[in-house]
Amino acid sequence: EDQVTQSPEALRLQEGESSSLNCSYTVSGLRGLFWYRQDPGKGPEFLFTLYSAGEEKEKERLKATLTKKESFLHITAPKPEDSATYLCLTGQNFVFGPGTRLSVLP
Amino acid sequence: KAGVTQTPRYLIKTRGQQVTLSCSPISGHRSVSWYQQTPGQGLQFLFEYFSETQRNKGNFPGRFSGRQFSNSRSEMNVSTLELGDSALYLCASSSGQVAEAFFGQGTRLTVV
């Protein structure tokens, strides 16, 4: 059975304190790994798509990377507006990870 | 470019009733998927439609059903509502199964 896990479950950072979120998956023949952010009461907002090991994508303070078993979302010098739940999703089986709740304190 | 539109935004229903939720995808997108989000279970996949055909299905009972119309708009129906069906129901549209999906704001269903 395909599984997606994320760690940590929750993360509190001071503004400017860089860190990384992890998404580990056990799926056969990954066909895309997607990252989303979700604010309370809203639908997930698309961030990145990664298709092959070694691929990297960047957007503002975020950078996503992919290996054969996991993906990382690196947050550099975060700001309070980066506070949200970050979710990863495997492409072929629509399996979401449980998410990481990120809080960035001013 | 208009985003994914879900209606209604909020619903309150009584146990035993049925409900229909609607989703209008981004223009040109032929794939529509549905998810249930609860605090305890997170985001769980219900089903995916592509060109009016259900292409993928999650592990939900038969009380949950859906359909897609020729204009790609989709509806989801839940019959014989239970208290545990209270959740945020999210719809996402994409150009294909392994393409990025864009979500609507969701429909908050409360069953009393």
mmCIF file of C-alpha atoms in Angstrom:
data_model
loop_
_atom_site.group_PDB
_atom_site.id
_atom_site.type_symbol
_atom_site.label_atom_id
_atom_site.label_comp_id
_atom_site.label_asym_id
_atom_site.label_seq_id
_atom_site.Cartn_x
_atom_site.Cartn_y
_atom_site.Cartn_z
ATOM 1 C CA GLU A 1 0.000 0.000 0.000
ATOM 2 C CA ASP A 2 1.340 3.417 -0.963
ATOM 3 C CA GLN A 3 2.175 5.599 2.014
ATOM 4 C CA VAL A 4 3.296 9.177 2.488
ATOM 5 C CA THR A 5 4.645 10.508 5.771
ATOM 6 C CA GLN A 6 5.783 13.990 6.704
ATOM 7 C CA SER A 7 8.013 15.267 9.465
ATOM 8 C CA PRO A 8 8.013 17.098 11.689
ATOM 9 C CA GLU A 9 4.311 17.225 12.479
ATOM 10 C CA ALA A 10 4.686 20.812 13.664
ATOM 11 C CA LEU A 11 7.543 23.299 13.507
ATOM 12 C CA ARG A 12 7.976 26.667 15.157
ATOM 13 C CA LEU A 13 10.655 28.959 13.768
ATOM 14 C CA GLN A 14 11.788 32.454 14.527
ATOM 15 C CA GLU A 15 11.645 34.851 11.604
ATOM 16 C CA GLY A 16 14.832 34.378 9.582
ATOM 17 C CA GLU A 17 15.562 30.907 10.999
ATOM 18 C CA SER A 18 15.949 28.521 8.052
ATOM 19 C CA SER A 19 14.817 24.885 8.210
ATOM 20 C CA SER A 20 13.644 21.914 6.151
ATOM 21 C CA LEU A 21 10.463 19.855 5.996
ATOM 22 C CA ASN A 22 10.512 16.203 4.977
ATOM 23 C CA CYS A 23 8.123 14.113 2.893
ATOM 24 C CA SER A 24 8.886 10.378 2.703
ATOM 25 C CA TYR A 25 6.989 8.068 0.398
ATOM 26 C CA THR A 26 6.708 4.393 -0.417
ATOM 27 C CA VAL A 27 5.045 4.203 -3.809
ATOM 28 C CA SER A 28 5.909 2.049 -6.749
ATOM 29 C CA GLY A 29 6.953 4.021 -9.775
ATOM 30 C CA LEU A 30 6.525 7.593 -8.575
ATOM 31 C CA ARG A 31 4.890 9.736 -11.220
ATOM 32 C CA GLY A 32 5.225 13.155 -9.719
ATOM 33 C CA LEU A 33 5.530 14.593 -6.218
ATOM 34 C CA PHE A 34 3.605 17.789 -5.503
ATOM 35 C CA TRP A 35 3.984 20.314 -2.707
ATOM 36 C CA TYR A 36 1.120 22.481 -1.475
ATOM 37 C CA ARG A 37 0.577 25.004 1.282
ATOM 38 C CA GLN A 38 -2.743 25.313 3.020
ATOM 39 C CA ASP A 39 -4.016 28.176 5.130
ATOM 40 C CA PRO A 40 -6.792 27.535 7.673
ATOM 41 C CA GLY A 41 -10.223 27.219 6.079
ATOM 42 C CA LYS A 42 -8.862 27.369 2.531
ATOM 43 C CA GLY A 43 -8.046 24.901 -0.206
ATOM 44 C CA PRO A 44 -4.421 23.834 -0.742
ATOM 45 C CA GLU A 45 -2.357 26.162 -2.905
ATOM 46 C CA PHE A 46 -0.015 24.561 -5.434
ATOM 47 C CA LEU A 47 3.709 25.214 -4.924
ATOM 48 C CA PHE A 48 5.901 22.743 -6.840
ATOM 49 C CA THR A 49 5.961 19.631 -8.981
ATOM 50 C CA LEU A 50 8.973 17.290 -8.973
ATOM 51 C CA TYR A 51 9.188 14.346 -11.346
ATOM 52 C CA SER A 52 12.635 12.783 -11.046
ATOM 53 C CA ALA A 53 15.332 12.217 -8.429
ATOM 54 C CA GLY A 54 17.793 15.094 -8.309
ATOM 55 C CA GLU A 55 15.271 17.635 -9.516
ATOM 56 C CA GLU A 56 15.031 20.961 -7.676
ATOM 57 C CA LYS A 57 12.515 23.805 -7.891
ATOM 58 C CA GLU A 58 12.677 27.233 -6.254
ATOM 59 C CA LYS A 59 10.169 29.957 -5.533
ATOM 60 C CA GLU A 60 11.012 32.940 -3.363
ATOM 61 C CA ARG A 61 12.131 31.549 0.026
ATOM 62 C CA LEU A 62 11.174 27.952 -0.795
ATOM 63 C CA LYS A 63 13.172 25.241 -2.512
ATOM 64 C CA ALA A 64 11.937 21.701 -3.102
ATOM 65 C CA THR A 65 14.206 18.736 -3.797
ATOM 66 C CA LEU A 66 13.515 15.102 -4.634
ATOM 67 C CA THR A 67 15.342 11.809 -4.070
ATOM 68 C CA LYS A 68 14.150 8.276 -4.774
ATOM 69 C CA LYS A 69 12.590 7.934 -1.312
ATOM 70 C CA GLU A 70 11.848 11.452 -0.095
ATOM 71 C CA SER A 71 11.427 15.097 -0.830
ATOM 72 C CA PHE A 72 12.524 18.124 1.148
ATOM 73 C CA LEU A 73 11.043 21.582 1.299
ATOM 74 C CA HIS A 74 13.728 24.008 2.389
ATOM 75 C CA ILE A 75 12.621 27.351 3.795
ATOM 76 C CA THR A 76 15.269 30.054 3.814
ATOM 77 C CA ALA A 77 14.897 33.087 6.096
ATOM 78 C CA PRO A 78 11.161 32.523 6.624
ATOM 79 C CA LYS A 79 8.700 35.306 7.358
ATOM 80 C CA PRO A 80 5.498 35.182 9.447
ATOM 81 C CA GLU A 81 3.442 35.006 6.224
ATOM 82 C CA ASP A 82 5.043 31.626 5.498
ATOM 83 C CA SER A 83 3.067 30.188 8.416
ATOM 84 C CA ALA A 84 0.783 27.474 7.016
ATOM 85 C CA THR A 85 0.421 23.728 6.736
ATOM 86 C CA TYR A 86 2.658 22.267 4.054
ATOM 87 C CA LEU A 87 1.449 19.126 2.324
ATOM 88 C CA CYS A 88 2.975 16.728 -0.164
ATOM 89 C CA LEU A 89 1.027 14.562 -2.617
ATOM 90 C CA THR A 90 2.048 11.638 -4.790
ATOM 91 C CA GLY A 91 0.891 11.999 -8.357
ATOM 92 C CA GLN A 92 -0.396 8.600 -9.354
ATOM 93 C CA ASN A 93 -2.437 7.545 -6.324
ATOM 94 C CA PHE A 94 -3.655 10.845 -4.945
ATOM 95 C CA VAL A 95 -2.138 10.138 -1.524
ATOM 96 C CA PHE A 96 -1.544 13.189 0.628
ATOM 97 C CA GLY A 97 0.850 13.247 3.530
ATOM 98 C CA PRO A 98 -0.519 14.414 6.909
ATOM 99 C CA GLY A 99 1.232 17.765 6.586
ATOM 100 C CA THR A 100 3.654 19.886 8.602
ATOM 101 C CA ARG A 101 2.187 22.844 10.493
ATOM 102 C CA LEU A 102 4.714 25.646 10.250
ATOM 103 C CA SER A 103 4.576 28.668 12.523
ATOM 104 C CA VAL A 104 7.009 31.525 11.956
ATOM 105 C CA LEU A 105 7.201 33.928 14.861
ATOM 106 C CA PRO A 106 8.147 37.597 14.361
ATOM 107 C CA LYS B 1 -8.112 33.011 -15.609
ATOM 108 C CA ALA B 2 -10.871 31.919 -13.252
ATOM 109 C CA GLY B 3 -9.944 29.371 -10.595
ATOM 110 C CA VAL B 4 -11.815 26.334 -9.339
ATOM 111 C CA THR B 5 -15.259 27.231 -8.035
ATOM 112 C CA GLN B 6 -17.093 25.146 -5.467
ATOM 113 C CA THR B 7 -20.679 25.696 -4.403
ATOM 114 C CA PRO B 8 -22.087 26.027 -1.888
ATOM 115 C CA ARG B 9 -19.376 27.173 0.524
ATOM 116 C CA TYR B 10 -21.270 26.041 3.608
ATOM 117 C CA LEU B 11 -23.989 23.477 4.218
ATOM 118 C CA ILE B 12 -25.801 22.183 7.255
ATOM 119 C CA LYS B 13 -27.701 18.914 6.845
ATOM 120 C CA THR B 14 -29.474 16.452 9.102
ATOM 121 C CA ARG B 15 -28.482 12.819 9.546
ATOM 122 C CA GLY B 16 -30.112 10.619 6.932
ATOM 123 C CA GLN B 17 -30.451 13.351 4.336
ATOM 124 C CA GLN B 18 -28.499 13.502 1.111
ATOM 125 C CA VAL B 19 -26.393 16.324 -0.302
ATOM 126 C CA THR B 20 -24.975 17.363 -3.669
ATOM 127 C CA LEU B 21 -21.855 19.489 -3.992
ATOM 128 C CA SER B 22 -20.756 21.194 -7.186
ATOM 129 C CA CYS B 23 -17.359 21.945 -8.697
ATOM 130 C CA SER B 24 -16.526 24.026 -11.765
ATOM 131 C CA PRO B 25 -12.929 23.376 -12.882
ATOM 132 C CA ILE B 26 -10.481 25.730 -14.537
ATOM 133 C CA SER B 27 -11.320 26.223 -18.189
ATOM 134 C CA GLY B 28 -9.625 23.568 -20.313
ATOM 135 C CA HIS B 29 -9.029 21.155 -17.443
ATOM 136 C CA ARG B 30 -10.604 17.756 -17.972
ATOM 137 C CA SER B 31 -9.626 16.052 -14.723
ATOM 138 C CA VAL B 32 -11.555 16.722 -11.535
ATOM 139 C CA SER B 33 -10.736 15.034 -8.240
ATOM 140 C CA TRP B 34 -12.514 15.189 -4.905
ATOM 141 C CA TYR B 35 -11.108 15.000 -1.393
ATOM 142 C CA GLN B 36 -12.499 14.898 2.120
ATOM 143 C CA GLN B 37 -10.558 16.767 4.796
ATOM 144 C CA THR B 38 -11.096 16.205 8.511
ATOM 145 C CA PRO B 39 -8.876 17.096 11.490
ATOM 146 C CA GLY B 40 -8.360 13.438 12.355
ATOM 147 C CA GLN B 41 -7.824 11.893 8.915
ATOM 148 C CA GLY B 42 -6.315 14.750 6.930
ATOM 149 C CA LEU B 43 -6.927 14.892 3.186
ATOM 150 C CA GLN B 44 -8.383 11.680 1.801
ATOM 151 C CA PHE B 45 -8.990 10.983 -1.863
ATOM 152 C CA LEU B 46 -12.566 10.232 -2.877
ATOM 153 C CA PHE B 47 -12.489 9.878 -6.664
ATOM 154 C CA GLU B 48 -11.230 11.362 -9.902
ATOM 155 C CA TYR B 49 -13.120 11.983 -13.105
ATOM 156 C CA PHE B 50 -11.635 12.527 -16.532
ATOM 157 C CA SER B 51 -13.742 13.230 -19.601
ATOM 158 C CA GLU B 52 -16.942 12.158 -17.838
ATOM 159 C CA THR B 53 -15.488 8.818 -16.686
ATOM 160 C CA GLN B 54 -14.514 7.869 -13.165
ATOM 161 C CA ARG B 55 -10.858 6.978 -13.579
ATOM 162 C CA ASN B 56 -9.738 6.483 -9.974
ATOM 163 C CA LYS B 57 -11.536 5.799 -6.710
ATOM 164 C CA GLY B 58 -10.521 5.970 -3.066
ATOM 165 C CA ASN B 59 -11.694 3.825 -0.170
ATOM 166 C CA PHE B 60 -15.029 5.382 0.643
ATOM 167 C CA PRO B 61 -18.399 3.641 0.950
ATOM 168 C CA GLY B 62 -20.866 3.610 -1.898
ATOM 169 C CA ARG B 63 -22.836 6.429 -0.247
ATOM 170 C CA PHE B 64 -20.273 8.718 -1.828
ATOM 171 C CA SER B 65 -20.719 9.092 -5.561
ATOM 172 C CA GLY B 66 -19.914 11.576 -8.249
ATOM 173 C CA ARG B 67 -20.280 12.427 -11.863
ATOM 174 C CA GLN B 68 -18.781 14.703 -14.457
ATOM 175 C CA PHE B 69 -20.576 16.500 -17.227
ATOM 176 C CA SER B 70 -19.475 17.168 -20.790
ATOM 177 C CA ASN B 71 -18.334 20.682 -19.830
ATOM 178 C CA SER B 72 -16.066 19.085 -17.154
ATOM 179 C CA ARG B 73 -18.153 20.418 -14.266
ATOM 180 C CA SER B 74 -18.477 17.800 -11.558
ATOM 181 C CA GLU B 75 -20.883 16.987 -8.786
ATOM 182 C CA MET B 76 -20.423 14.872 -5.696
ATOM 183 C CA ASN B 77 -23.329 13.268 -3.880
ATOM 184 C CA VAL B 78 -23.457 11.833 -0.395
ATOM 185 C CA SER B 79 -26.546 9.861 0.551
ATOM 186 C CA THR B 80 -27.809 8.871 3.988
ATOM 187 C CA LEU B 81 -25.589 11.381 5.748
ATOM 188 C CA GLU B 82 -23.849 10.407 8.976
ATOM 189 C CA LEU B 83 -22.365 12.661 11.651
ATOM 190 C CA GLY B 84 -18.907 11.482 10.578
ATOM 191 C CA ASP B 85 -19.417 12.942 7.117
ATOM 192 C CA SER B 86 -18.952 16.416 8.555
ATOM 193 C CA ALA B 87 -15.852 17.709 6.799
ATOM 194 C CA LEU B 88 -14.371 20.133 4.315
ATOM 195 C CA TYR B 89 -14.902 18.724 0.821
ATOM 196 C CA LEU B 90 -12.342 19.894 -1.689
ATOM 197 C CA CYS B 91 -12.368 19.702 -5.433
ATOM 198 C CA ALA B 92 -9.271 20.024 -7.608
ATOM 199 C CA SER B 93 -8.871 20.343 -11.344
ATOM 200 C CA SER B 94 -5.898 19.542 -13.523
ATOM 201 C CA SER B 95 -5.022 18.919 -17.141
ATOM 202 C CA GLY B 96 -4.134 15.299 -16.344
ATOM 203 C CA GLN B 97 -3.584 12.785 -13.558
ATOM 204 C CA VAL B 98 0.069 13.555 -12.998
ATOM 205 C CA ALA B 99 -0.157 17.271 -13.636
ATOM 206 C CA GLU B 100 -0.428 19.809 -10.875
ATOM 207 C CA ALA B 101 -3.923 20.136 -9.448
ATOM 208 C CA PHE B 102 -5.507 23.410 -8.428
ATOM 209 C CA PHE B 103 -7.957 23.393 -5.553
ATOM 210 C CA GLY B 104 -11.143 25.251 -4.872
ATOM 211 C CA GLN B 105 -11.973 26.834 -1.526
ATOM 212 C CA GLY B 106 -14.015 23.824 -0.492
ATOM 213 C CA THR B 107 -17.497 23.182 0.812
ATOM 214 C CA ARG B 108 -17.815 22.951 4.591
ATOM 215 C CA LEU B 109 -20.470 20.308 5.333
ATOM 216 C CA THR B 110 -21.870 19.991 8.826
ATOM 217 C CA VAL B 111 -24.157 17.059 9.630
ATOM 218 C CA VAL B 112 -26.308 17.465 12.739
#
